[in-house]
PDB file of C-alpha atoms and ligand atoms in Angstrom:
ATOM      1  CA  MET A1215     103.445  93.705  83.965  1.00 62.00           C
ATOM      2  CA  ASN A1216     103.384  96.042  86.992  1.00 76.00           C
ATOM      3  CA  ASN A1217     101.021  96.333  89.988  1.00 91.00           C
ATOM      4  CA  VAL A1218     100.245  99.911  89.571  1.00 97.00           C
ATOM      5  CA  LYS A1219      96.712 100.957  90.551  1.00 98.00           C
ATOM      6  CA  ILE A1220      94.433 102.937  88.395  1.00 98.00           C
ATOM      7  CA  ALA A1221      92.189 105.624  89.880  1.00 98.00           C
ATOM      8  CA  PRO A1222      89.849 107.194  87.313  1.00 98.00           C
ATOM      9  CA  SER A1223      89.093 110.749  88.183  1.00 98.00           C
ATOM     10  CA  ILE A1224      85.308 111.231  87.780  1.00 98.00           C
ATOM     11  CA  LEU A1225      86.130 114.985  86.905  1.00 98.00           C
ATOM     12  CA  ALA A1226      86.129 113.841  83.287  1.00 98.00           C
ATOM     13  CA  ALA A1227      83.186 111.376  83.663  1.00 98.00           C
ATOM     14  CA  ASP A1228      79.456 112.172  82.449  1.00 98.00           C
ATOM     15  CA  PHE A1229      78.030 114.153  85.282  1.00 97.00           C
ATOM     16  CA  SER A1230      74.546 113.234  83.992  1.00 97.00           C
ATOM     17  CA  LYS A1231      75.071 109.509  84.758  1.00 98.00           C
ATOM     18  CA  LEU A1232      78.015 109.333  87.385  1.00 98.00           C
ATOM     19  CA  GLY A1233      76.751 106.028  88.862  1.00 98.00           C
ATOM     20  CA  ALA A1234      76.757 104.355  85.647  1.00 98.00           C
ATOM     21  CA  ASP A1235      80.069 105.668  84.651  1.00 98.00           C
ATOM     22  CA  ILE A1236      81.484 104.578  88.127  1.00 98.00           C
ATOM     23  CA  ARG A1237      80.254 101.244  87.693  1.00 98.00           C
ATOM     24  CA  LYS A1238      81.510 100.901  84.157  1.00 98.00           C
ATOM     25  CA  ALA A1239      85.045 102.069  85.216  1.00 98.00           C
ATOM     26  CA  GLU A1240      84.892  99.386  87.949  1.00 98.00           C
ATOM     27  CA  GLU A1241      83.954  96.704  85.422  1.00 98.00           C
ATOM     28  CA  SER A1242      86.626  97.934  83.158  1.00 98.00           C
ATOM     29  CA  GLY A1243      89.414  97.223  85.790  1.00 97.00           C
ATOM     30  CA  ALA A1244      89.558 100.490  88.022  1.00 98.00           C
ATOM     31  CA  ASP A1245      91.264  99.993  91.370  1.00 98.00           C
ATOM     32  CA  LEU A1246      89.936 103.215  93.111  1.00 98.00           C
ATOM     33  CA  ILE A1247      87.460 106.093  92.238  1.00 99.00           C
ATOM     34  CA  HIS A1248      89.217 109.428  92.502  1.00 98.00           C
ATOM     35  CA  PHE A1249      87.107 112.465  93.345  1.00 98.00           C
ATOM     36  CA  ASP A1250      88.411 115.901  92.613  1.00 98.00           C
ATOM     37  CA  ILE A1251      86.752 118.256  95.174  1.00 98.00           C
ATOM     38  CA  MET A1252      87.279 121.940  94.465  1.00 98.00           C
ATOM     39  CA  ASP A1253      85.877 124.820  96.210  1.00 98.00           C
ATOM     40  CA  GLY A1254      86.424 127.598  93.608  1.00 98.00           C
ATOM     41  CA  HIS A1255      88.534 129.453  96.197  1.00 97.00           C
ATOM     42  CA  PHE A1256      91.711 127.064  96.847  1.00 97.00           C
ATOM     43  CA  VAL A1257      91.495 126.512  93.024  1.00 97.00           C
ATOM     44  CA  PRO A1258      89.441 128.478  90.343  1.00 95.00           C
ATOM     45  CA  ASN A1259      87.134 125.638  89.572  1.00 97.00           C
ATOM     46  CA  LEU A1260      83.984 124.519  91.598  1.00 98.00           C
ATOM     47  CA  THR A1261      83.187 120.854  91.031  1.00 98.00           C
ATOM     48  CA  MET A1262      81.662 118.514  93.452  1.00 98.00           C
ATOM     49  CA  GLY A1263      80.888 117.986  97.148  1.00 98.00           C
ATOM     50  CA  VAL A1264      79.891 115.574  99.896  1.00 98.00           C
ATOM     51  CA  ASP A1265      76.372 114.890  98.562  1.00 98.00           C
ATOM     52  CA  LEU A1266      77.672 113.807  95.459  1.00 98.00           C
ATOM     53  CA  VAL A1267      80.110 111.278  97.027  1.00 98.00           C
ATOM     54  CA  LYS A1268      77.266 110.008  99.087  1.00 98.00           C
ATOM     55  CA  ALA A1269      74.966 109.627  96.197  1.00 98.00           C
ATOM     56  CA  VAL A1270      77.298 107.482  94.151  1.00 98.00           C
ATOM     57  CA  ARG A1271      78.644 105.364  97.170  1.00 98.00           C
ATOM     58  CA  ARG A1272      76.161 102.519  96.526  1.00 98.00           C
ATOM     59  CA  TYR A1273      77.332 102.036  92.923  1.00 98.00           C
ATOM     60  CA  THR A1274      80.631 100.359  93.790  1.00 98.00           C
ATOM     61  CA  ASP A1275      82.648  98.877  96.564  1.00 98.00           C
ATOM     62  CA  LEU A1276      85.869 100.235  95.240  1.00 98.00           C
ATOM     63  CA  PRO A1277      87.674 102.568  97.602  1.00 98.00           C
ATOM     64  CA  PHE A1278      86.875 106.321  97.167  1.00 99.00           C
ATOM     65  CA  ASP A1279      89.907 108.538  96.940  1.00 99.00           C
ATOM     66  CA  VAL A1280      88.945 112.020  97.737  1.00 99.00           C
ATOM     67  CA  HIS A1281      91.333 114.805  96.811  1.00 98.00           C
ATOM     68  CA  LEU A1282      90.465 117.863  98.758  1.00 98.00           C
ATOM     69  CA  MET A1283      91.640 121.048  96.682  1.00 98.00           C
ATOM     70  CA  VAL A1284      89.760 123.448  99.208  1.00 98.00           C
ATOM     71  CA  THR A1285      90.899 125.979 101.498  1.00 98.00           C
ATOM     72  CA  HIS A1286      89.361 124.638 104.694  1.00 98.00           C
ATOM     73  CA  PRO A1287      89.713 120.853 104.511  1.00 98.00           C
ATOM     74  CA  GLN A1288      89.455 120.552 108.167  1.00 98.00           C
ATOM     75  CA  ASP A1289      85.722 121.253 107.905  1.00 98.00           C
ATOM     76  CA  TYR A1290      85.003 118.446 105.564  1.00 98.00           C
ATOM     77  CA  ILE A1291      86.796 115.530 106.929  1.00 98.00           C
ATOM     78  CA  GLU A1292      83.947 114.139 108.925  1.00 98.00           C
ATOM     79  CA  PRO A1293      81.292 114.813 106.123  1.00 98.00           C
ATOM     80  CA  PHE A1294      83.343 113.084 103.617  1.00 99.00           C
ATOM     81  CA  ALA A1295      84.118 110.233 105.978  1.00 98.00           C
ATOM     82  CA  ASN A1296      80.371 109.756 106.568  1.00 98.00           C
ATOM     83  CA  ALA A1297      79.851 109.978 102.817  1.00 98.00           C
ATOM     84  CA  GLY A1298      81.865 107.021 102.299  1.00 98.00           C
ATOM     85  CA  ALA A1299      85.530 108.165 101.697  1.00 99.00           C
ATOM     86  CA  ASN A1300      88.246 105.586 102.276  1.00 98.00           C
ATOM     87  CA  LEU A1301      91.213 107.998 101.619  1.00 98.00           C
ATOM     88  CA  ILE A1302      91.372 111.752 102.056  1.00 99.00           C
ATOM     89  CA  THR A1303      94.171 113.764 100.554  1.00 98.00           C
ATOM     90  CA  ILE A1304      94.759 117.360 101.718  1.00 98.00           C
ATOM     91  CA  HIS A1305      97.214 119.892 100.306  1.00 98.00           C
ATOM     92  CA  ALA A1306     100.657 120.797 101.827  1.00 98.00           C
ATOM     93  CA  GLU A1307      99.747 124.443 100.848  1.00 98.00           C
ATOM     94  CA  LEU A1308      96.978 124.468 103.609  1.00 96.00           C
ATOM     95  CA  ALA A1309      97.112 127.753 105.361  1.00 93.00           C
ATOM     96  CA  THR A1310      94.096 127.655 107.514  1.00 95.00           C
ATOM     97  CA  ALA A1311      95.044 124.629 110.032  1.00 97.00           C
ATOM     98  CA  PRO A1312      98.055 122.772 111.133  1.00 98.00           C
ATOM     99  CA  ILE A1313      98.674 119.944 108.548  1.00 98.00           C
ATOM    100  CA  ASP A1314      99.400 117.390 111.132  1.00 98.00           C
ATOM    101  CA  ALA A1315      96.355 118.057 112.996  1.00 98.00           C
ATOM    102  CA  VAL A1316      94.243 117.507 109.952  1.00 98.00           C
ATOM    103  CA  LEU A1317      96.186 114.492 108.943  1.00 98.00           C
ATOM    104  CA  TRP A1318      95.284 113.207 112.526  1.00 98.00           C
ATOM    105  CA  LYS A1319      91.656 114.044 112.022  1.00 98.00           C
ATOM    106  CA  ILE A1320      91.512 112.051 108.811  1.00 98.00           C
ATOM    107  CA  LYS A1321      92.974 109.066 110.621  1.00 98.00           C
ATOM    108  CA  SER A1322      90.820 109.369 113.502  1.00 98.00           C
ATOM    109  CA  PHE A1323      87.930 108.193 111.208  1.00 98.00           C
ATOM    110  CA  ASN A1324      90.028 105.026 110.258  1.00 98.00           C
ATOM    111  CA  ILE A1325      90.605 106.582 106.834  1.00 98.00           C
ATOM    112  CA  LEU A1326      93.896 106.754 104.823  1.00 98.00           C
ATOM    113  CA  ALA A1327      95.630 110.029 104.755  1.00 98.00           C
ATOM    114  CA  GLY A1328      97.380 111.705 101.835  1.00 98.00           C
ATOM    115  CA  LEU A1329      99.200 115.049 101.241  1.00 98.00           C
ATOM    116  CA  ALA A1330      99.358 116.738  97.925  1.00 98.00           C
ATOM    117  CA  THR A1331     101.714 119.346  96.478  1.00 98.00           C
ATOM    118  CA  CYS A1332     100.829 121.795  93.781  1.00 98.00           C
ATOM    119  CA  PRO A1333     103.406 121.951  90.913  1.00 98.00           C
ATOM    120  CA  GLN A1334     105.331 124.990  92.171  1.00 97.00           C
ATOM    121  CA  THR A1335     105.660 123.658  95.774  1.00 98.00           C
ATOM    122  CA  PRO A1336     108.892 122.138  96.493  1.00 98.00           C
ATOM    123  CA  ILE A1337     108.458 118.285  97.043  1.00 98.00           C
ATOM    124  CA  SER A1338     110.558 118.770 100.439  1.00 97.00           C
ATOM    125  CA  ALA A1339     107.294 120.338 101.894  1.00 98.00           C
ATOM    126  CA  ILE A1340     106.220 116.867 102.330  1.00 98.00           C
ATOM    127  CA  ASP A1341     109.350 115.809 104.260  1.00 98.00           C
ATOM    128  CA  PRO A1342     108.155 116.500 107.867  1.00 98.00           C
ATOM    129  CA  TYR A1343     104.764 114.629 107.354  1.00 98.00           C
ATOM    130  CA  LEU A1344     105.967 111.634 105.573  1.00 98.00           C
ATOM    131  CA  PRO A1345     106.235 109.209 108.327  1.00 98.00           C
ATOM    132  CA  ASP A1346     102.535 109.981 109.137  1.00 97.00           C
ATOM    133  CA  LEU A1347     101.252 109.475 105.580  1.00 98.00           C
ATOM    134  CA  ASP A1348      99.704 106.653 103.682  1.00 98.00           C
ATOM    135  CA  LEU A1349      99.905 108.497 100.266  1.00 98.00           C
ATOM    136  CA  VAL A1350     101.747 111.415  98.690  1.00 98.00           C
ATOM    137  CA  LEU A1351     100.254 113.259  95.624  1.00 98.00           C
ATOM    138  CA  PRO A1352     102.884 115.322  93.813  1.00 98.00           C
ATOM    139  CA  MET A1353     100.377 116.953  91.234  1.00 98.00           C
ATOM    140  CA  SER A1354     101.585 116.797  87.606  1.00 98.00           C
ATOM    141  CA  VAL A1355      99.226 119.738  86.517  1.00 98.00           C
ATOM    142  CA  GLU A1356      97.926 122.876  87.969  1.00 97.00           C
ATOM    143  CA  PRO A1357      95.051 121.987  90.368  1.00 97.00           C
ATOM    144  CA  GLY A1358      91.725 123.055  89.084  1.00 96.00           C
ATOM    145  CA  PHE A1359      90.933 121.513  85.603  1.00 95.00           C
ATOM    146  CA  GLY A1360      91.306 118.169  83.790  1.00 95.00           C
ATOM    147  CA  GLY A1361      92.790 117.687  80.363  1.00 96.00           C
ATOM    148  CA  GLN A1362      95.954 119.527  80.970  1.00 97.00           C
ATOM    149  CA  LYS A1363      99.392 118.548  79.958  1.00 98.00           C
ATOM    150  CA  PHE A1364     101.638 116.602  82.176  1.00 98.00           C
ATOM    151  CA  ILE A1365     104.404 118.914  83.755  1.00 98.00           C
ATOM    152  CA  LEU A1366     107.752 117.010  83.167  1.00 98.00           C
ATOM    153  CA  ASN A1367     109.505 118.259  86.160  1.00 97.00           C
ATOM    154  CA  THR A1368     107.131 116.033  88.411  1.00 98.00           C
ATOM    155  CA  LEU A1369     109.215 113.142  87.391  1.00 98.00           C
ATOM    156  CA  GLU A1370     112.056 114.238  89.623  1.00 98.00           C
ATOM    157  CA  LYS A1371     109.596 114.643  92.538  1.00 98.00           C
ATOM    158  CA  ILE A1372     108.321 111.191  92.168  1.00 98.00           C
ATOM    159  CA  SER A1373     112.073 109.970  92.148  1.00 98.00           C
ATOM    160  CA  TYR A1374     112.758 111.971  95.203  1.00 98.00           C
ATOM    161  CA  LEU A1375     109.770 110.591  97.061  1.00 98.00           C
ATOM    162  CA  ASN A1376     110.639 107.013  96.065  1.00 98.00           C
ATOM    163  CA  GLN A1377     113.847 107.381  97.600  1.00 98.00           C
ATOM    164  CA  LYS A1378     112.767 109.033 100.773  1.00 98.00           C
ATOM    165  CA  ILE A1379     110.017 106.219 101.084  1.00 98.00           C
ATOM    166  CA  LYS A1380     112.509 103.528 100.659  1.00 98.00           C
ATOM    167  CA  GLU A1381     114.803 105.258 103.344  1.00 98.00           C
ATOM    168  CA  LEU A1382     111.751 105.155 105.602  1.00 98.00           C
ATOM    169  CA  GLY A1383     110.884 101.668 104.900  1.00 98.00           C
ATOM    170  CA  LYS A1384     107.209 102.316 105.186  1.00 96.00           C
ATOM    171  CA  ALA A1385     104.563 101.340 102.548  1.00 97.00           C
ATOM    172  CA  ILE A1386     103.436 104.781 101.226  1.00 98.00           C
ATOM    173  CA  ASP A1387     101.724 104.972  97.882  1.00 98.00           C
ATOM    174  CA  ILE A1388     102.931 107.740  95.354  1.00 98.00           C
ATOM    175  CA  GLU A1389      99.775 108.857  93.467  1.00 98.00           C
ATOM    176  CA  VAL A1390     100.261 110.975  90.339  1.00 98.00           C
ATOM    177  CA  ASP A1391      97.385 113.047  89.257  1.00 98.00           C
ATOM    178  CA  GLY A1392      97.143 115.126  85.994  1.00 98.00           C
ATOM    179  CA  GLY A1393      98.027 114.614  82.410  1.00 98.00           C
ATOM    180  CA  ILE A1394      98.511 110.775  83.005  1.00 98.00           C
ATOM    181  CA  ASN A1395      98.089 108.990  79.555  1.00 98.00           C
ATOM    182  CA  GLU A1396      99.694 105.970  77.620  1.00 96.00           C
ATOM    183  CA  ASP A1397     102.769 108.245  77.047  1.00 96.00           C
ATOM    184  CA  THR A1398     103.287 109.593  80.507  1.00 98.00           C
ATOM    185  CA  ALA A1399     102.103 106.541  82.422  1.00 97.00           C
ATOM    186  CA  PRO A1400     105.419 104.590  81.897  1.00 96.00           C
ATOM    187  CA  LEU A1401     107.550 107.607  82.830  1.00 97.00           C
ATOM    188  CA  VAL A1402     105.868 107.861  86.336  1.00 98.00           C
ATOM    189  CA  ILE A1403     105.636 104.202  86.927  1.00 97.00           C
ATOM    190  CA  GLU A1404     109.359 103.546  86.272  1.00 96.00           C
ATOM    191  CA  ARG A1405     110.201 106.206  88.894  1.00 98.00           C
ATOM    192  CA  GLY A1406     107.943 104.547  91.583  1.00 97.00           C
ATOM    193  CA  ALA A1407     104.418 105.813  90.979  1.00 98.00           C
ATOM    194  CA  THR A1408     101.954 103.253  92.548  1.00 98.00           C
ATOM    195  CA  ILE A1409      98.601 104.897  91.758  1.00 98.00           C
ATOM    196  CA  LEU A1410      97.766 106.697  88.553  1.00 98.00           C
ATOM    197  CA  VAL A1411      94.828 109.177  88.527  1.00 98.00           C
ATOM    198  CA  ALA A1412      93.515 109.544  84.993  1.00 98.00           C
ATOM    199  CA  GLY A1413      90.379 111.417  83.794  1.00 98.00           C
ATOM    200  CA  THR A1414      90.672 112.341  80.285  1.00 98.00           C
ATOM    201  CA  ALA A1415      92.648 109.241  79.211  1.00 98.00           C
ATOM    202  CA  ILE A1416      89.874 107.046  80.626  1.00 98.00           C
ATOM    203  CA  PHE A1417      86.405 108.639  80.581  1.00 98.00           C
ATOM    204  CA  LYS A1418      86.849 110.503  77.163  1.00 97.00           C
ATOM    205  CA  GLN A1419      87.812 107.194  75.464  1.00 97.00           C
ATOM    206  CA  SER A1420      85.060 104.879  74.034  1.00 96.00           C
ATOM    207  CA  ASN A1421      86.516 101.632  75.584  1.00 97.00           C
ATOM    208  CA  TYR A1422      87.366 102.074  79.434  1.00 98.00           C
ATOM    209  CA  THR A1423      88.813  98.548  79.710  1.00 97.00           C
ATOM    210  CA  SER A1424      91.448  99.129  76.935  1.00 96.00           C
ATOM    211  CA  ALA A1425      92.095 102.606  78.080  1.00 97.00           C
ATOM    212  CA  ILE A1426      92.804 101.304  81.730  1.00 97.00           C
ATOM    213  CA  SER A1427      94.795  98.176  80.502  1.00 95.00           C
ATOM    214  CA  ARG A1428      96.899 100.620  78.327  1.00 96.00           C
ATOM    215  CA  LEU A1429      97.962 102.823  81.309  1.00 97.00           C
ATOM    216  CA  ARG A1430      98.512  99.611  83.646  1.00 93.00           C
ATOM    217  CA  GLN A1431     100.659  97.757  81.139  1.00 79.00           C
ATOM    218  CA  GLN A1432     102.992 100.711  80.846  1.00 59.00           C
ATOM    219  CA  GLY A1433     106.377 100.633  82.509  1.00 47.00           C
TER     220      GLY A1433
HETATM  221  C1  LIG B2258      93.300 118.809  88.312  1.00 86.40           C
HETATM  222  C2  LIG B2258      92.715 117.473  88.593  1.00 86.40           C
HETATM  223  C3  LIG B2258      93.048 116.701  87.249  1.00 86.40           C
HETATM  224  C4  LIG B2258      92.180 115.494  87.147  1.00 86.40           C
HETATM  225  C5  LIG B2258      92.760 114.580  86.090  1.00 86.40           C
HETATM  226  O1  LIG B2258      93.059 119.567  89.451  1.00 86.40           O
HETATM  227  O2  LIG B2258      92.915 116.884  89.734  1.00 86.40           O
HETATM  228  O3  LIG B2258      94.483 116.170  87.411  1.00 86.40           O
HETATM  229  O4  LIG B2258      92.191 114.690  88.349  1.00 86.40           O
HETATM  230  O5  LIG B2258      92.730 115.184  84.884  1.00 86.40           O
HETATM  231  P1  LIG B2258      93.293 114.468  83.538  1.00 86.40           P
HETATM  232  O6  LIG B2258      93.387 112.874  83.827  1.00 86.40           O
HETATM  233  O7  LIG B2258      92.176 114.620  82.609  1.00 86.40           O
HETATM  234  O8  LIG B2258      94.394 115.205  83.166  1.00 86.40           O
HETATM  235 ZN1  LIG B2259      92.864 114.821  92.012  1.00 86.40          ZN
END
């Protein structure tokens, strides 16, 4: 048994009854709720925003894990903080503001700060920021859509991050997002992943409890 955390991505949930689906995910053993926020500019998809996070905040006390796949994340830190986010992750590919300034802004709201990389970005892009992070998120699919296939070279990125974090001696979560299922879960857990984001592998299953425990018991 491992103590990996499971973060269902509501991108795969039933948008017509998100509150109920989130509550069901909590009752089924979820540890956090993952929100894939996309602006149709940083990535081709347009998914959900601040008002949706605010609307579902009252359905659970689980931490809200907000993944900003947007071009100007610096403009949305305060609105998502006020909507109830507990953790906000921005992307290392950010080109519209200094990354360390945005990370500082997240932390100024007493919220955990994460930094994500797209699959084609060298994982060393995280290095300068690692000491200031609470979480790193090496994406294992192209950002934009759920239901994609896990990109295998993510595994060496997880191992790299695990080693760097051990050397640093700071508790920093490694969250893997995209194509996580009962086959890929053990591969990422054994390399040091501590949080698994899963949309399809949970919300597209009939029984969320068994889906979550299958992911958690791997590795
Ligand atoms: C991609 C999204 C997906 C989603 C999880 O931008 O971030 O990774 O959260 O999708 P599944 O679990 O369906 O692969
Ligand atoms: Zn995500």
